[in-house]
Coordinates of C-alpha atoms in Angstrom, one line a residue:
M13 CA 0.0 -0.1 0.0
S14 CA 1.3 3.5 -0.9
Q15 CA 1.3 6.2 1.6
E16 CA -0.9 9.3 1.1
P17 CA 0.9 12.1 -0.4
R18 CA 1.8 14.6 2.5
D19 CA 0.1 18.0 2.4
E20 CA 2.9 20.7 2.0
L21 CA 1.1 23.0 4.3
E22 CA 0.6 20.5 7.1
G23 CA 2.2 21.8 10.2
T24 CA 2.5 25.5 9.0
E25 CA -0.8 26.7 10.8
A26 CA -0.5 29.6 13.1
P27 CA -2.7 31.0 15.9
F28 CA -5.4 33.5 14.9
V29 CA -3.7 36.3 16.9
T30 CA -0.4 35.7 15.2
H31 CA -2.0 36.3 11.8
L32 CA -3.6 39.4 13.1
I33 CA -0.3 40.7 14.4
E34 CA 1.3 40.0 10.9
L35 CA -1.6 41.7 9.2
R36 CA -1.1 44.8 11.4
D37 CA 2.6 44.9 10.7
R38 CA 2.2 44.5 6.9
L39 CA -0.4 47.4 6.9
V40 CA 1.9 49.5 8.9
R41 CA 4.7 49.2 6.3
A42 CA 2.3 49.6 3.4
L43 CA 1.1 53.0 4.9
L44 CA 4.7 54.0 5.8
A45 CA 5.6 53.5 2.2
V46 CA 2.7 55.5 1.1
G47 CA 3.7 58.1 3.5
V48 CA 7.2 58.4 2.6
A49 CA 6.2 58.6 -1.2
F50 CA 3.8 61.4 -0.2
G51 CA 6.5 63.3 1.5
V52 CA 8.9 63.0 -1.4
L53 CA 6.2 64.1 -3.8
A54 CA 5.2 67.0 -1.5
I55 CA 8.7 68.3 -1.6
W56 CA 9.3 67.7 -5.4
P57 CA 7.6 68.5 -7.6
G58 CA 5.0 69.4 -4.9
P59 CA 1.1 69.3 -5.1
A60 CA 0.9 72.3 -7.4
G61 CA 3.5 70.8 -9.9
L62 CA 1.8 67.6 -10.0
Y63 CA -1.5 69.2 -10.9
D64 CA 0.3 71.2 -13.6
L65 CA 1.8 67.9 -14.9
L66 CA -1.7 66.2 -14.9
A67 CA -3.4 69.2 -16.6
A68 CA -0.8 69.6 -19.1
P69 CA -2.7 67.7 -21.9
L70 CA -5.8 69.8 -21.4
V71 CA -4.1 73.1 -21.1
A72 CA -2.1 72.4 -24.3
S73 CA -5.4 72.2 -26.3
L74 CA -7.1 75.4 -24.8
P75 CA -7.1 78.6 -26.7
H76 CA -4.2 80.9 -26.1
G77 CA -4.3 82.7 -22.8
A78 CA -7.2 80.4 -21.4
T79 CA -6.7 78.7 -18.1
M80 CA -8.5 76.4 -15.8
I81 CA -10.6 77.8 -12.9
A82 CA -11.5 76.9 -9.4
T83 CA -15.2 77.4 -8.5
N84 CA -14.7 76.2 -4.9
V85 CA -12.9 78.2 -2.3
I86 CA -10.8 75.3 -1.0
S87 CA -10.3 73.6 -4.5
P88 CA -6.8 75.2 -5.1
F89 CA -5.6 73.5 -1.9
L90 CA -7.7 70.4 -1.9
V91 CA -7.4 69.2 -5.5
P92 CA -3.7 69.3 -5.6
L93 CA -3.5 67.5 -2.4
K94 CA -5.8 64.7 -3.6
I95 CA -3.6 64.3 -6.7
T96 CA -0.4 64.0 -4.5
M97 CA -2.1 61.4 -2.4
M98 CA -3.2 59.4 -5.5
A99 CA 0.3 59.7 -6.9
A100 CA 1.9 58.6 -3.7
F101 CA -0.2 55.5 -3.5
L102 CA 0.6 54.5 -7.1
L103 CA 4.3 55.1 -6.5
A104 CA 4.2 52.9 -3.3
L105 CA 2.1 50.4 -5.1
P106 CA 4.9 47.8 -5.7
V107 CA 5.6 47.9 -1.9
V108 CA 1.9 47.5 -1.0
L109 CA 1.5 44.6 -3.4
Y110 CA 4.6 43.0 -1.9
Q111 CA 3.2 43.2 1.6
V112 CA -0.1 41.7 0.4
W113 CA 1.8 38.8 -1.3
A114 CA 4.1 38.3 1.8
F115 CA 1.0 37.9 4.1
V116 CA -1.1 35.5 1.9
A117 CA 2.1 33.4 0.3
P118 CA 2.6 31.2 3.4
G119 CA -1.0 29.9 3.1
L120 CA -0.6 29.0 -0.7
Y121 CA 0.5 25.7 -2.2
S122 CA 3.7 26.0 -4.5
H123 CA 1.4 25.6 -7.7
E124 CA -0.7 28.4 -6.4
K125 CA 2.1 30.5 -5.9
K126 CA 3.2 29.9 -9.5
L127 CA -0.2 31.2 -10.6
V128 CA -0.8 34.1 -8.3
L129 CA 2.5 35.8 -8.5
P130 CA 2.8 36.1 -12.2
L131 CA -0.7 37.4 -12.3
V132 CA 0.0 40.2 -9.6
I133 CA 2.9 41.4 -11.4
S134 CA 1.4 41.3 -15.0
S135 CA -1.9 42.9 -13.6
T136 CA 0.2 45.7 -12.1
V137 CA 2.1 46.3 -15.3
L138 CA -0.8 46.4 -17.4
F139 CA -2.7 48.8 -15.1
F140 CA 0.1 51.3 -15.3
T141 CA 0.4 50.8 -19.1
G142 CA -3.3 51.5 -19.4
V143 CA -2.9 54.8 -17.4
A144 CA 0.2 55.8 -19.3
F145 CA -1.6 55.2 -22.6
C146 CA -4.5 57.2 -21.5
Y147 CA -2.4 60.1 -20.4
F148 CA 0.3 60.2 -23.2
F149 CA -1.8 59.4 -26.2
V150 CA -5.7 59.6 -25.5
F151 CA -5.9 62.8 -23.6
G152 CA -4.1 64.9 -26.3
K153 CA -6.3 63.5 -29.1
V154 CA -9.6 63.7 -27.2
F155 CA -8.9 67.3 -25.9
K156 CA -8.0 68.5 -29.4
F157 CA -11.0 66.9 -30.9
I158 CA -13.3 68.4 -28.4
Q159 CA -11.9 71.7 -28.6
S160 CA -12.3 71.7 -32.5
F161 CA -16.2 71.8 -31.9
A162 CA -16.1 74.6 -29.5
P163 CA -18.0 77.7 -30.8
H164 CA -15.7 80.9 -31.3
S165 CA -18.2 82.9 -29.0
I166 CA -17.2 81.0 -26.0
T167 CA -14.0 80.7 -24.0
A168 CA -13.2 77.3 -22.4
A169 CA -12.2 77.4 -18.8
P170 CA -12.7 73.8 -17.2
D171 CA -13.1 73.5 -13.5
I172 CA -10.2 71.8 -11.7
E173 CA -12.4 69.6 -9.6
A174 CA -14.4 68.5 -12.7
Y175 CA -11.2 67.8 -14.5
L176 CA -9.8 65.7 -11.6
S177 CA -13.0 63.6 -11.5
F178 CA -12.8 63.1 -15.4
V179 CA -9.2 62.2 -15.2
L180 CA -9.8 59.6 -12.5
T181 CA -12.6 58.1 -14.3
M182 CA -10.7 57.8 -17.4
F183 CA -7.5 56.3 -15.8
I184 CA -9.5 53.7 -14.0
A185 CA -11.4 52.9 -17.3
F186 CA -8.2 52.5 -19.2
G187 CA -6.3 50.7 -16.4
A188 CA -9.2 48.2 -16.0
A189 CA -9.4 47.7 -19.8
F190 CA -5.7 46.7 -20.0
E191 CA -6.5 43.9 -17.5
V192 CA -8.3 41.9 -20.2
P193 CA -5.4 39.6 -20.8
V194 CA -5.4 38.7 -17.0
A195 CA -9.1 38.1 -17.0
V196 CA -9.0 35.9 -19.9
V197 CA -6.0 33.8 -18.5
V198 CA -7.7 33.4 -15.1
L199 CA -11.1 32.4 -16.7
A200 CA -9.2 29.8 -18.8
R201 CA -6.9 28.6 -16.1
M202 CA -9.8 28.1 -13.6
G203 CA -11.6 26.0 -16.1
I204 CA -14.7 28.3 -16.5
V205 CA -14.1 28.6 -20.2
S206 CA -11.8 26.8 -22.8
V207 CA -9.3 28.5 -25.0
A208 CA -11.6 27.4 -28.0
K209 CA -14.7 29.0 -26.3
L210 CA -12.8 32.2 -26.1
R211 CA -11.9 32.1 -29.7
E212 CA -15.6 31.5 -30.5
F213 CA -16.6 34.5 -28.3
R214 CA -14.4 36.9 -30.2
G215 CA -17.1 38.5 -32.2
Y216 CA -19.3 38.9 -29.1
F217 CA -16.4 40.5 -27.3
I218 CA -15.8 43.1 -30.1
V219 CA -19.4 44.3 -29.7
L220 CA -19.0 44.3 -25.9
A221 CA -15.9 46.3 -26.1
F222 CA -17.5 49.1 -28.0
I223 CA -20.5 49.1 -25.6
I224 CA -18.2 49.4 -22.6
A225 CA -16.2 52.1 -24.4
A226 CA -19.4 54.1 -25.2
I227 CA -20.4 54.0 -21.4
L228 CA -17.1 54.8 -19.9
T229 CA -15.7 57.4 -22.2
P230 CA -16.9 60.8 -23.3
P231 CA -19.4 60.8 -26.1
D232 CA -16.8 61.3 -28.8
I233 CA -15.5 58.9 -31.3
V234 CA -11.7 59.3 -30.5
S235 CA -11.9 58.3 -26.9
Q236 CA -14.3 55.4 -27.7
L237 CA -12.1 54.0 -30.3
S238 CA -8.9 54.5 -28.1
L239 CA -10.6 52.3 -25.7
A240 CA -12.4 49.7 -27.7
I241 CA -9.6 48.9 -30.1
P242 CA -6.9 48.2 -27.5
M243 CA -9.5 46.1 -25.6
C244 CA -10.0 43.8 -28.6
L245 CA -6.3 43.5 -29.3
L246 CA -5.6 42.7 -25.6
Y247 CA -8.4 40.0 -25.8
E248 CA -6.5 38.4 -28.6
L249 CA -3.3 38.7 -26.5
G250 CA -5.1 37.1 -23.6
I251 CA -6.2 34.1 -25.8
V252 CA -2.5 33.5 -26.7
A253 CA -1.2 33.9 -23.2
A254 CA -4.0 31.7 -21.8
G255 CA -2.9 28.9 -24.1
V256 CA 0.9 29.3 -23.1
F257 CA 0.1 29.8 -19.4
I258 CA -2.0 26.7 -19.2
K259 CA 0.6 24.5 -20.9
H260 CA 3.4 25.7 -18.4
T261 CA 1.4 25.9 -15.2
Q262 CA -0.3 22.6 -14.8
F263 CA -1.8 22.0 -11.4
P264 CA -0.6 18.7 -9.7
D265 CA -3.1 15.9 -9.9
S266 CA -3.7 12.6 -8.4
D267 CA -2.7 10.5 -11.5
S268 CA 0.8 10.0 -10.1
A269 CA -0.4 9.0 -6.8
G270 CA -2.8 6.4 -8.6
S271 CA 0.1 4.9 -10.5
D272 CA 1.7 4.0 -7.3
K273 CA -0.9 1.5 -6.3
T274 CA 0.3 -2.0 -5.8
A275 CA -1.6 -5.2 -6.2

């Protein structure tokens, strides 16, 4: 008779209080990382400098001499502060994600670690890529397109709070859209859908991508195409990645144990 395979997590259990203490320590380290990043950004380039950097694509498309306005008394102070906090969190995100990973990793099997760690890294990189694509490419095209329709009888003077809300919405939309390959890989790896079914769903996804783009972006064709087309391309990339990922990260099964049975 062959022995039952030993659970690799057997004997690694820790008291509940120990987990709480570790969680507290991980949260403190993550908050410290965000605090340090905030302090650095507050010194250079400073909250005002960060807002100027964020507003640069819109200001470049405004008529000569036009500027943004603040309709709220505390907006000139509060809005740059919010942007600094957001930038600090993004700057410290690798440290925050590492703390999350270090907390959950001891409770994962080795094959689960092989699945989770690449997905965490790739999803972070793809999110930042989506945000960068939105800032460096989409904003310039969208703002120029919108300003081209402005009547000559008006002077554009966007409010800084409204602009911040718009920017955050667009960043989240494009960052989430660039997570399509990760979602495709996870669905295929968990066995919810097969790679063949994903290929068959391609036509429906194209329609879905344009519907999502129409909902999340302003009502202009430039921003909608800028979101929908990358989503479709990333879906194709996700299908390819799912096939490769499944091939190289197979979960251990019970076949080897069954082959050890003796008469």
